[in-house]
Structure formats: C-alpha cells, structure tokens
Amino acid sequence: NAGVTQTPKFRVLKTGQSMTLLCAQDMNHEYMYWYRQDPGMGLRLIHYSVGEGTTAKGEVPDGYNVSRLKKQNFLLGLESAAPSQTSVYFCASGPGGRPWEQYFGPGTRLTVT
Amino acid sequence: GESVGLHLPTLSVQEGDNSIINCAYSNSASDYFIWYKQESGKGPQFIIDIRSNMDKRQGQRVTVLLNKTVKHLSLQIAATQPGDSAVYFCAVSDNFNKFYFGSGTKLNVKP
C-alpha cells in the first residue's frame, strides 16, 4: 500500500494565482483532513471530510476550498494565493472507527511570492 | 476552540534514559488525546492515544498519562534511542472531527 500520497511535493506561486493540491489514500479510510504547518507551530486544521461527498470547515478555512468527490481523494484549492498561505500542507486520513489514528502524507511545501 | 501547548520546545536526553514530554490543554470537554511523532522532512506518525475515561495507557516503550483535573497529559518514552529523535506533538479533540495540535517538543537524543 502507498498509504497517503500528495501531489505536488513543492510549488511556488505568485500572489493571486490559483492551484489545487491533490491527496490520495488507498486504505479505504472514511475521514480525510487538510492541515497546514507553519514554522514553530503545530498543525492547524483547514478542512476535513467525514465521508465521500462531505466537507466541513476546520480551524483556519478562509482562502481555501475542498472537494471529496471520490472516497480516496481529497482536493485542496487555493483560489487566489496570498503570501500568508506560504506553508507546508499535510493531508491525513483516518479509519471510520478510529479517526484520531491519522495517517499523514509527506507534505507539500508551498511558497507564495 | 481549543488551546494546546507544550511545556518545552526542546528536550535533550542521554541515550538509554527515559524521556517525558508534557502537554497542556484548555477545553475540559476534550475527549480524545493523541501523540504524534514527526521526523525531519516527513509527515507526523501516530504513536498512541488515550480517551478521557482513562488516566494511563501503555504501548511499546511509551506510556501516556492523562490528568483531567489539571488538563495535562504527558508522553513517557522508556530507554530513549537515537531513532526517537524527532518533534513530538500532542493533539486533542472533543468530537473526533476537529483536532487541535500543540506546537511540538523537539527531542534530541545524545549518544
């Protein structure tokens, strides 16, 4: 099993550009999450999904949108990137019975200039 | 929301000693408490969890203690090894949908 994969690994955007980060998991997990991690800080939840076709806001959702059209995929979109969105983004998935046992992807390092 | 903090940003221990990493949280309704390990350049990795109806749980070389009275939890690592060097995060949740992470403690293991 590949576990949780993220695409791309690195990206540089100019202010105002848009992009989509792709997360895929092959563990048939119900729950999926998007976090951002800034230097010296813990992870902060952006959006999450409790199943295919569902999404919900996390702690810091402004400026991001998500979609979960297929159970195995969770997409994070930035419509108009801002320098404040420079961060490392992690996707995670969790099984329906134990969603707190999250499996994380390797991260995407995004720089917005 | 929830506020989660770790007591020390960095902890240095000698190989073979026991390590204790602490975490404090603010929401008395928190029900799920989790510890993650993050190695450099990688995503966090689940270590162990504990529910609010327990005060101690043991895993392989790790023990998590929960004190709900003072809203404090700790992760104890026995016989710390060089491979334990990483950043350790605690995370808490009151509904297992939203998880709040602390800022992390970097554990350095000296040979």
Coordinates of N, CA and C in Angstrom, one line a residue:
Chain A
N1 N 0.8 -1.2 0.0 CA 0.0 0.0 0.0 C 0.9 1.3 0.0
A2 N 0.5 2.3 -0.8 CA 1.2 3.5 -0.8 C 0.9 4.4 0.4
G3 N -0.3 4.1 1.0 CA -0.7 4.9 2.2 C -1.4 6.2 1.7
V4 N -0.8 7.4 2.1 CA -1.3 8.7 1.8 C -0.3 9.4 0.9
T5 N -0.7 9.8 -0.3 CA 0.2 10.4 -1.2 C -0.3 11.8 -1.5
Q6 N 0.6 12.8 -1.7 CA 0.3 14.2 -2.0 C 1.0 14.6 -3.3
T7 N 0.3 15.4 -4.1 CA 0.9 16.0 -5.3 C 0.5 17.4 -5.4
P8 N 1.5 18.4 -5.7 CA 2.9 18.1 -5.9 C 3.6 18.1 -4.5
K9 N 4.9 17.9 -4.5 CA 5.7 18.0 -3.3 C 6.2 19.4 -3.1
F10 N 6.4 20.2 -4.1 CA 6.8 21.6 -4.0 C 6.1 22.4 -5.0
R11 N 5.8 23.7 -4.6 CA 5.2 24.6 -5.6 C 5.5 26.0 -5.2
V12 N 5.7 26.8 -6.2 CA 5.9 28.3 -6.0 C 4.8 29.0 -6.8
L13 N 4.1 29.8 -6.1 CA 3.0 30.6 -6.8 C 3.3 32.1 -6.6
K14 N 2.7 32.8 -7.6 CA 2.7 34.3 -7.4 C 1.4 34.7 -6.7
T15 N 1.4 35.8 -6.0 CA 0.2 36.3 -5.4 C -0.9 36.4 -6.4
G16 N -2.1 35.9 -6.1 CA -3.2 35.9 -6.9 C -3.4 34.7 -7.8
Q17 N -2.4 33.8 -8.0 CA -2.6 32.6 -8.7 C -3.4 31.6 -8.0
S18 N -3.9 30.6 -8.7 CA -4.7 29.6 -8.1 C -4.0 28.2 -8.3
M19 N -4.3 27.3 -7.4 CA -3.8 25.9 -7.6 C -4.6 24.9 -6.8
T20 N -4.4 23.7 -7.1 CA -5.1 22.6 -6.4 C -4.0 21.6 -5.9
L21 N -4.1 21.2 -4.6 CA -3.3 20.2 -4.1 C -4.2 18.9 -4.0
L22 N -3.5 17.8 -4.5 CA -4.2 16.5 -4.5 C -3.7 15.6 -3.4
C23 N -4.7 15.0 -2.7 CA -4.3 14.0 -1.7 C -5.1 12.7 -2.1
A24 N -4.4 11.6 -2.0 CA -5.0 10.3 -2.3 C -4.6 9.3 -1.3
Q25 N -5.5 8.4 -0.9 CA -5.3 7.4 0.1 C -5.8 6.0 -0.4
D26 N -5.1 5.0 -0.1 CA -5.5 3.7 -0.6 C -5.9 2.7 0.6
M27 N -6.3 3.3 1.7 CA -6.6 2.5 2.9 C -8.1 2.4 3.1
N28 N -8.9 2.9 2.2 CA -10.3 2.9 2.3 C -10.8 3.6 3.6
H29 N -10.1 4.7 4.0 CA -10.5 5.4 5.2 C -11.6 6.4 4.9
E30 N -12.5 6.5 5.9 CA -13.7 7.4 5.8 C -13.3 8.9 5.9
Y31 N -12.4 9.1 6.9 CA -12.1 10.5 7.2 C -10.8 11.0 6.5
M32 N -10.9 12.3 6.0 CA -9.7 12.9 5.5 C -9.6 14.3 5.9
Y33 N -8.3 14.8 6.0 CA -8.1 16.1 6.6 C -7.0 16.8 5.8
W34 N -7.1 18.2 5.8 CA -6.0 19.0 5.3 C -5.6 19.9 6.5
Y35 N -4.2 19.9 6.7 CA -3.6 20.7 7.7 C -2.6 21.6 7.1
R36 N -2.2 22.7 7.7 CA -1.1 23.5 7.4 C -0.2 23.6 8.6
Q37 N 1.1 23.6 8.3 CA 2.1 23.7 9.4 C 3.1 24.8 9.1
D38 N 3.1 25.8 10.0 CA 4.0 26.9 9.9 C 5.1 26.8 10.9
P39 N 6.3 27.4 10.6 CA 7.5 27.2 11.5 C 7.2 27.5 12.9
G40 N 7.6 26.6 13.8 CA 7.4 26.8 15.2 C 6.0 26.6 15.7
M41 N 5.1 26.1 14.8 CA 3.8 25.9 15.3 C 3.3 24.5 15.0
G42 N 2.3 24.1 15.7 CA 1.7 22.8 15.4 C 0.9 22.9 14.1
L43 N 0.3 21.7 13.8 CA -0.6 21.7 12.7 C -1.9 22.3 13.0
R44 N -2.5 23.0 12.0 CA -3.8 23.6 12.1 C -4.7 23.1 11.1
L45 N -5.9 22.7 11.5 CA -6.8 22.0 10.6 C -7.5 23.1 9.7
I46 N -7.5 22.8 8.3 CA -8.0 23.7 7.4 C -9.5 23.3 7.1
H47 N -9.6 22.1 6.5 CA -10.9 21.5 6.2 C -10.8 20.0 6.5
Y48 N -12.0 19.4 6.7 CA -12.0 17.9 6.8 C -13.2 17.3 6.1
S49 N -13.2 16.0 6.0 CA -14.3 15.3 5.4 C -14.6 14.0 6.2
V50 N -15.8 13.7 6.5 CA -16.2 12.5 7.2 C -16.6 11.4 6.3
G51 N -16.6 11.7 5.0 CA -17.0 10.6 4.0 C -17.1 11.2 2.6
E52 N -17.2 10.4 1.7 CA -17.3 10.8 0.3 C -18.5 11.8 0.1
G53 N -18.2 12.9 -0.6 CA -19.3 13.9 -0.8 C -19.5 14.9 0.3
T54 N -18.8 14.7 1.4 CA -19.0 15.7 2.5 C -17.7 16.4 2.8
T55 N -17.8 17.7 3.2 CA -16.7 18.5 3.6 C -17.2 19.4 4.8
A56 N -16.2 19.9 5.6 CA -16.6 20.7 6.7 C -15.4 21.6 7.0
K57 N -15.6 22.8 7.6 CA -14.6 23.7 7.9 C -13.8 23.3 9.2
G58 N -12.5 23.6 9.2 CA -11.7 23.4 10.3 C -11.4 24.7 11.1
E59 N -10.2 24.8 11.6 CA -9.9 25.9 12.4 C -9.5 27.2 11.6
V60 N -8.9 26.9 10.4 CA -8.4 28.1 9.6 C -8.8 27.9 8.1
P61 N -10.1 27.9 7.8 CA -10.6 27.6 6.4 C -10.6 28.7 5.4
D62 N -10.4 30.0 5.9 CA -10.5 31.1 5.0 C -9.4 31.1 3.9
G63 N -9.9 31.3 2.6 CA -8.9 31.3 1.5 C -8.7 29.9 0.9
Y64 N -9.4 28.9 1.4 CA -9.3 27.5 0.9 C -10.6 26.9 0.6
N65 N -10.7 26.0 -0.4 CA -11.8 25.2 -0.7 C -11.4 23.8 -0.9
V66 N -12.3 22.9 -0.6 CA -12.0 21.5 -0.7 C -13.2 20.7 -1.4
S67 N -12.8 19.5 -2.0 CA -13.8 18.7 -2.5 C -13.4 17.2 -2.3
R68 N -14.4 16.4 -2.1 CA -14.2 15.0 -1.9 C -15.3 14.2 -2.7
L69 N -15.0 14.2 -4.0 CA -15.9 13.6 -5.0 C -15.7 12.0 -4.9
K70 N -14.5 11.6 -4.6 CA -14.3 10.1 -4.5 C -13.7 9.9 -3.1
K71 N -14.0 8.7 -2.6 CA -13.6 8.4 -1.2 C -12.1 8.5 -1.0
Q72 N -11.4 8.1 -2.1 CA -9.9 8.0 -1.9 C -9.2 9.3 -2.1
N73 N -9.9 10.4 -2.6 CA -9.3 11.6 -3.0 C -9.8 12.8 -2.2
F74 N -9.0 13.7 -1.8 CA -9.4 14.9 -1.1 C -8.6 16.1 -1.7
L75 N -9.2 17.0 -2.3 CA -8.5 18.1 -3.0 C -8.6 19.4 -2.2
L76 N -7.5 20.1 -2.2 CA -7.5 21.4 -1.5 C -7.2 22.5 -2.6
G77 N -8.0 23.5 -2.7 CA -7.9 24.5 -3.7 C -7.6 25.9 -3.0
L78 N -6.7 26.6 -3.7 CA -6.4 28.0 -3.3 C -6.9 28.8 -4.5
E79 N -7.9 29.6 -4.3 CA -8.5 30.4 -5.5 C -7.6 31.6 -5.8
S80 N -7.1 32.3 -4.9 CA -6.2 33.5 -5.1 C -5.2 33.5 -4.0
A81 N -4.0 32.9 -4.3 CA -3.0 32.7 -3.3 C -2.5 34.0 -2.7
A82 N -2.1 34.0 -1.5 CA -1.6 35.2 -0.7 C -0.3 34.7 0.0
P83 N 0.6 35.6 0.2 CA 1.9 35.3 0.9 C 1.6 34.6 2.3
S84 N 0.5 34.9 2.9 CA 0.2 34.3 4.2 C -0.1 32.8 4.1
Q85 N -0.3 32.4 2.9 CA -0.6 30.9 2.7 C 0.7 30.1 2.4
T86 N 1.8 30.8 2.5 CA 3.1 30.1 2.4 C 3.2 29.2 3.6
S87 N 3.4 27.9 3.4 CA 3.3 26.9 4.5 C 3.6 25.5 3.9
V88 N 3.7 24.6 4.8 CA 3.7 23.2 4.4 C 2.4 22.6 4.7
Y89 N 1.8 21.9 3.7 CA 0.4 21.4 3.8 C 0.5 19.9 3.9
F90 N -0.2 19.4 4.9 CA -0.3 17.9 5.1 C -1.7 17.5 4.9
C91 N -1.8 16.4 4.2 CA -3.1 15.7 4.2 C -3.0 14.4 5.1
A92 N -4.1 14.1 5.7 CA -4.2 12.9 6.5 C -5.5 12.1 6.3
S93 N -5.5 10.9 6.6 CA -6.7 10.1 6.5 C -6.9 9.3 7.8
G94 N -8.1 8.9 8.2 CA -8.3 8.1 9.4 C -9.5 7.2 9.2
P95 N -9.4 6.0 9.8 CA -10.4 5.0 9.6 C -11.7 5.4 10.4
G96 N -12.8 4.9 9.9 CA -14.1 5.3 10.4 C -14.2 5.0 11.9
G97 N -13.7 3.9 12.4 CA -13.8 3.5 13.8 C -12.8 4.3 14.7
R98 N -11.7 4.8 14.1 CA -10.7 5.4 14.9 C -10.1 6.6 14.2
P99 N -10.9 7.6 13.9 CA -10.5 8.7 13.1 C -9.3 9.5 13.7
W100 N -9.1 9.4 15.0 CA -7.9 10.1 15.6 C -6.6 9.4 15.3
E101 N -6.6 8.2 14.8 CA -5.4 7.5 14.4 C -5.1 7.9 12.9
Q102 N -4.6 9.1 12.7 CA -4.5 9.6 11.4 C -3.2 9.2 10.8
Y103 N -3.2 9.0 9.5 CA -2.1 8.6 8.6 C -1.8 9.8 7.7
F104 N -0.6 10.4 7.8 CA -0.2 11.6 7.1 C 0.5 11.3 5.8
G105 N 0.3 12.2 4.9 CA 1.1 12.2 3.7 C 2.5 12.9 3.9
P106 N 3.4 13.0 2.9 CA 4.7 13.5 3.1 C 4.7 15.1 3.1
G107 N 3.6 15.7 2.7 CA 3.5 17.2 2.7 C 3.8 17.8 1.4
T108 N 3.3 19.0 1.2 CA 3.5 19.9 0.1 C 4.1 21.2 0.6
R109 N 5.2 21.6 0.1 CA 5.8 22.9 0.5 C 5.4 23.9 -0.5
L110 N 4.6 24.9 -0.1 CA 4.1 25.9 -0.9 C 4.6 27.2 -0.6
T111 N 5.2 27.9 -1.5 CA 5.7 29.3 -1.3 C 4.9 30.2 -2.2
V112 N 4.4 31.3 -1.6 CA 3.6 32.3 -2.4 C 4.4 33.6 -2.4
T113 N 4.8 34.1 -3.5 CA 5.7 35.3 -3.6 C 4.9 36.5 -4.0
Chain B
G1 N -12.8 27.5 20.7 CA -11.8 26.5 20.2 C -11.0 25.9 21.4
E2 N -10.0 25.3 21.0 CA -9.1 24.7 22.0 C -7.7 25.3 21.9
S3 N -7.1 25.4 23.1 CA -5.7 25.8 23.1 C -4.9 24.7 23.6
V4 N -3.8 24.4 22.9 CA -2.9 23.2 23.3 C -1.5 23.7 23.3
G5 N -0.8 23.5 24.4 CA 0.6 24.0 24.5 C 1.5 22.9 25.0
L6 N 2.7 22.9 24.6 CA 3.7 22.0 25.2 C 4.6 22.8 26.1
H7 N 5.1 22.2 27.1 CA 5.9 22.9 28.1 C 7.3 23.3 27.7
L8 N 7.9 22.5 26.9 CA 9.3 22.7 26.5 C 9.4 22.6 25.0
P9 N 10.0 23.6 24.3 CA 10.2 23.5 22.9 C 11.2 22.4 22.5
T10 N 12.2 22.3 23.4 CA 13.3 21.3 23.1 C 13.6 20.5 24.4
L11 N 13.9 19.2 24.2 CA 14.3 18.4 25.3 C 15.5 17.5 24.9
S12 N 16.6 17.6 25.6 CA 17.7 16.8 25.3 C 17.9 15.7 26.4
V13 N 18.1 14.5 26.0 CA 18.3 13.4 26.9 C 19.4 12.5 26.4
Q14 N 20.0 11.7 27.4 CA 21.0 10.8 27.1 C 20.4 9.5 26.6
E15 N 21.0 8.9 25.6 CA 20.6 7.6 25.1 C 20.4 6.6 26.3
G16 N 19.3 5.9 26.4 CA 19.1 5.0 27.4 C 18.3 5.5 28.6
D17 N 18.2 6.9 28.7 CA 17.4 7.5 29.7 C 16.0 7.5 29.3
N18 N 15.1 7.8 30.3 CA 13.7 7.9 30.0 C 13.4 9.4 29.7
S19 N 12.5 9.6 28.7 CA 12.1 11.0 28.3 C 10.6 11.2 28.7
I20 N 10.4 12.4 29.1 CA 9.0 12.8 29.5 C 8.7 14.1 28.7
I21 N 7.6 14.1 27.9 CA 7.2 15.2 27.1 C 5.8 15.6 27.6
N22 N 5.6 16.9 27.9 CA 4.4 17.3 28.5 C 3.5 18.2 27.6
C23 N 2.2 18.2 27.9 CA 1.3 18.9 27.1 C 0.2 19.4 28.0
A24 N -0.3 20.6 27.7 CA -1.5 21.1 28.5 C -2.6 21.5 27.5
Y25 N -3.8 21.4 27.9 CA -4.9 21.8 27.0 C -5.9 22.6 27.8
S26 N -6.8 23.2 27.1 CA -7.7 24.2 27.8 C -9.1 23.8 27.9
N27 N -9.6 22.9 27.0 CA -11.0 22.6 26.9 C -11.3 21.4 27.8
S28 N -12.1 21.6 28.8 CA -12.4 20.4 29.7 C -13.3 19.4 29.1
A29 N -13.9 19.8 27.9 CA -14.8 18.8 27.2 C -14.0 17.9 26.2
S30 N -12.7 18.1 26.2 CA -11.8 17.3 25.3 C -11.9 15.8 25.7
D31 N -12.0 15.0 24.7 CA -12.3 13.6 25.0 C -11.2 12.6 24.4
Y32 N -10.6 13.1 23.4 CA -9.6 12.3 22.7 C -8.2 13.0 22.8
F33 N -7.2 12.2 23.1 CA -5.8 12.8 23.3 C -4.9 11.9 22.5
I34 N -4.1 12.5 21.7 CA -3.2 11.7 20.8 C -1.8 12.3 20.8
W35 N -0.8 11.4 20.6 CA 0.5 11.8 20.5 C 1.0 11.4 19.1
Y36 N 1.7 12.3 18.4 CA 2.3 12.0 17.1 C 3.8 12.3 17.2
K37 N 4.5 11.7 16.3 CA 6.0 11.9 16.2 C 6.2 12.3 14.7
Q38 N 7.0 13.4 14.6 CA 7.4 13.9 13.2 C 8.9 13.9 13.1
E39 N 9.4 13.1 12.2 CA 10.8 13.1 11.8 C 11.0 14.2 10.8
S40 N 12.2 14.7 10.7 CA 12.6 15.8 9.8 C 12.2 15.5 8.4
G41 N 11.4 16.4 7.7 CA 11.0 16.2 6.3 C 9.9 15.2 6.1
K42 N 9.3 14.7 7.1 CA 8.2 13.8 7.0 C 6.9 14.2 7.6
G43 N 5.8 13.6 7.3 CA 4.6 13.8 7.9 C 4.5 13.2 9.3
P44 N 3.6 13.7 10.2 CA 3.5 13.1 11.5 C 3.1 11.7 11.5
Q45 N 3.5 10.9 12.5 CA 3.2 9.5 12.6 C 2.5 9.2 13.9
F46 N 1.4 8.5 13.9 CA 0.6 8.2 15.1 C 1.5 7.4 16.1
I47 N 1.5 7.7 17.4 CA 2.2 6.9 18.4 C 1.2 6.2 19.2
I48 N 0.3 6.9 19.9 CA -0.6 6.4 20.9 C -1.7 7.3 21.2
D49 N -2.8 6.8 21.7 CA -3.9 7.7 22.1 C -4.5 7.3 23.4
I50 N -5.3 8.1 24.0 CA -6.0 7.8 25.2 C -7.3 8.6 25.3
R51 N -8.3 7.9 25.8 CA -9.6 8.6 25.9 C -9.7 9.2 27.3
S52 N -10.7 10.1 27.5 CA -10.8 10.8 28.7 C -11.3 9.9 29.9
N53 N -11.8 8.7 29.6 CA -12.2 7.8 30.7 C -11.0 7.0 31.2
M54 N -9.8 7.3 30.8 CA -8.6 6.6 31.2 C -7.7 7.6 31.8
D55 N -6.7 7.2 32.6 CA -5.7 8.1 33.1 C -4.3 7.6 32.7
K56 N -4.2 6.4 32.2 CA -2.9 5.8 31.8 C -3.1 4.8 30.7
R57 N -2.2 4.8 29.7 CA -2.2 3.8 28.7 C -0.8 3.5 28.3
Q58 N -0.5 2.2 28.1 CA 0.9 1.9 27.7 C 0.9 1.3 26.3
G59 N 2.0 1.6 25.6 CA 2.3 0.9 24.4 C 3.7 0.3 24.4
Q60 N 4.3 0.2 23.3 CA 5.6 -0.4 23.2 C 6.6 0.7 23.6
R61 N 7.2 0.7 24.7 CA 8.2 1.6 25.2 C 7.6 3.0 25.5
V62 N 6.3 3.2 25.3 CA 5.7 4.5 25.5 C 4.5 4.4 26.5
T63 N 4.3 5.4 27.3 CA 3.2 5.5 28.2 C 2.6 6.9 28.2
V64 N 1.3 7.0 28.1 CA 0.7 8.3 28.1 C -0.1 8.4 29.4
L65 N 0.1 9.5 30.1 CA -0.7 9.8 31.3 C -1.6 11.0 31.1
L66 N -2.8 10.9 31.6 CA -3.7 12.0 31.4 C -4.2 12.4 32.8
N67 N -4.1 13.7 33.1 CA -4.6 14.3 34.4 C -5.7 15.3 34.0
K68 N -7.0 14.9 34.0 CA -8.0 15.8 33.6 C -8.3 16.9 34.6
T69 N -7.9 16.7 35.8 CA -8.1 17.7 36.8 C -7.3 19.0 36.5
V70 N -6.1 18.8 36.1 CA -5.3 20.0 35.7 C -5.1 20.1 34.2
K71 N -5.8 19.3 33.4 CA -5.8 19.4 32.0 C -4.4 19.2 31.4
H72 N -3.8 18.1 31.8 CA -2.4 17.9 31.4 C -2.2 16.5 31.0
L73 N -1.4 16.3 29.9 CA -1.0 14.9 29.6 C 0.4 14.9 29.2
S74 N 1.0 13.7 29.4 CA 2.4 13.5 29.2 C 2.7 12.2 28.4
L75 N 3.8 12.2 27.7 CA 4.2 11.1 27.0 C 5.6 10.7 27.6
Q76 N 5.7 9.4 28.0 CA 6.9 8.9 28.6 C 7.5 7.9 27.6
I77 N 8.8 8.1 27.3 CA 9.5 7.1 26.4 C 10.5 6.4 27.2
A78 N 10.5 5.1 27.3 CA 11.4 4.4 28.1 C 12.7 4.1 27.3
A79 N 13.8 4.1 27.9 CA 15.1 3.7 27.3 C 15.2 4.4 25.9
T80 N 15.3 5.7 25.9 CA 15.3 6.5 24.7 C 16.4 6.1 23.8
Q81 N 16.1 6.0 22.5 CA 17.1 5.6 21.5 C 17.3 6.7 20.5
P82 N 18.4 6.7 19.8 CA 18.7 7.7 18.7 C 17.5 7.9 17.7
G83 N 16.9 6.8 17.4 CA 15.7 6.8 16.5 C 14.5 7.5 17.0
D84 N 14.5 7.8 18.3 CA 13.4 8.6 18.9 C 13.6 10.1 18.7
S85 N 14.7 10.5 18.2 CA 14.9 11.9 17.9 C 13.9 12.4 16.9
A86 N 13.1 13.4 17.3 CA 12.0 13.9 16.4 C 11.3 15.0 17.1
V87 N 10.3 15.6 16.5 CA 9.4 16.5 17.1 C 8.1 15.7 17.5
Y88 N 7.7 15.9 18.8 CA 6.5 15.2 19.3 C 5.4 16.2 19.5
F89 N 4.2 15.9 19.0 CA 3.1 16.7 19.1 C 2.0 16.0 19.9
C90 N 1.3 16.7 20.7 CA 0.0 16.2 21.3 C -1.1 16.9 20.5
A91 N -2.2 16.2 20.4 CA -3.4 16.7 19.7 C -4.6 16.3 20.6
V92 N -5.6 17.2 20.6 CA -6.8 16.9 21.4 C -8.0 17.2 20.6
S93 N -9.1 16.5 20.9 CA -10.4 16.7 20.2 C -11.5 16.4 21.2
D94 N -12.6 17.1 21.0 CA -13.8 16.8 21.8 C -14.9 16.1 21.0
N95 N -14.7 15.9 19.7 CA -15.7 15.3 18.9 C -15.2 14.4 17.8
F96 N -13.9 14.1 17.8 CA -13.1 13.4 16.8 C -13.4 13.8 15.4
N97 N -13.8 15.0 15.2 CA -13.8 15.6 13.9 C -12.7 16.7 13.7
K98 N -12.7 17.6 14.7 CA -11.6 18.6 14.7 C -10.5 18.3 15.7
F99 N -9.3 18.4 15.3 CA -8.2 18.1 16.2 C -7.3 19.3 16.3
Y100 N -6.9 19.6 17.5 CA -6.0 20.8 17.8 C -4.7 20.3 18.3
F101 N -3.6 20.7 17.6 CA -2.3 20.3 17.8 C -1.5 21.3 18.7
G102 N -0.6 20.9 19.5 CA 0.3 21.7 20.2 C 1.4 22.1 19.3
S103 N 2.3 22.9 19.7 CA 3.4 23.5 18.9 C 4.6 22.5 18.8
G104 N 4.6 21.5 19.6 CA 5.7 20.4 19.4 C 6.8 20.6 20.4
T105 N 7.4 19.5 20.8 CA 8.6 19.4 21.5 C 9.7 18.7 20.7
K106 N 10.8 19.3 20.5 CA 11.9 18.6 19.7 C 12.7 17.8 20.7
L107 N 12.8 16.5 20.5 CA 13.5 15.6 21.4 C 14.9 15.3 20.7
N108 N 15.9 15.7 21.4 CA 17.3 15.3 21.0 C 17.9 14.2 21.8
V109 N 18.3 13.2 21.2 CA 18.9 12.1 22.0 C 20.4 12.1 21.8
K110 N 21.1 12.2 22.9 CA 22.6 12.3 22.8 C 23.2 10.9 23.0
P111 N 24.1 10.5 22.1 CA 24.7 9.2 22.2 C 25.6 9.0 23.4

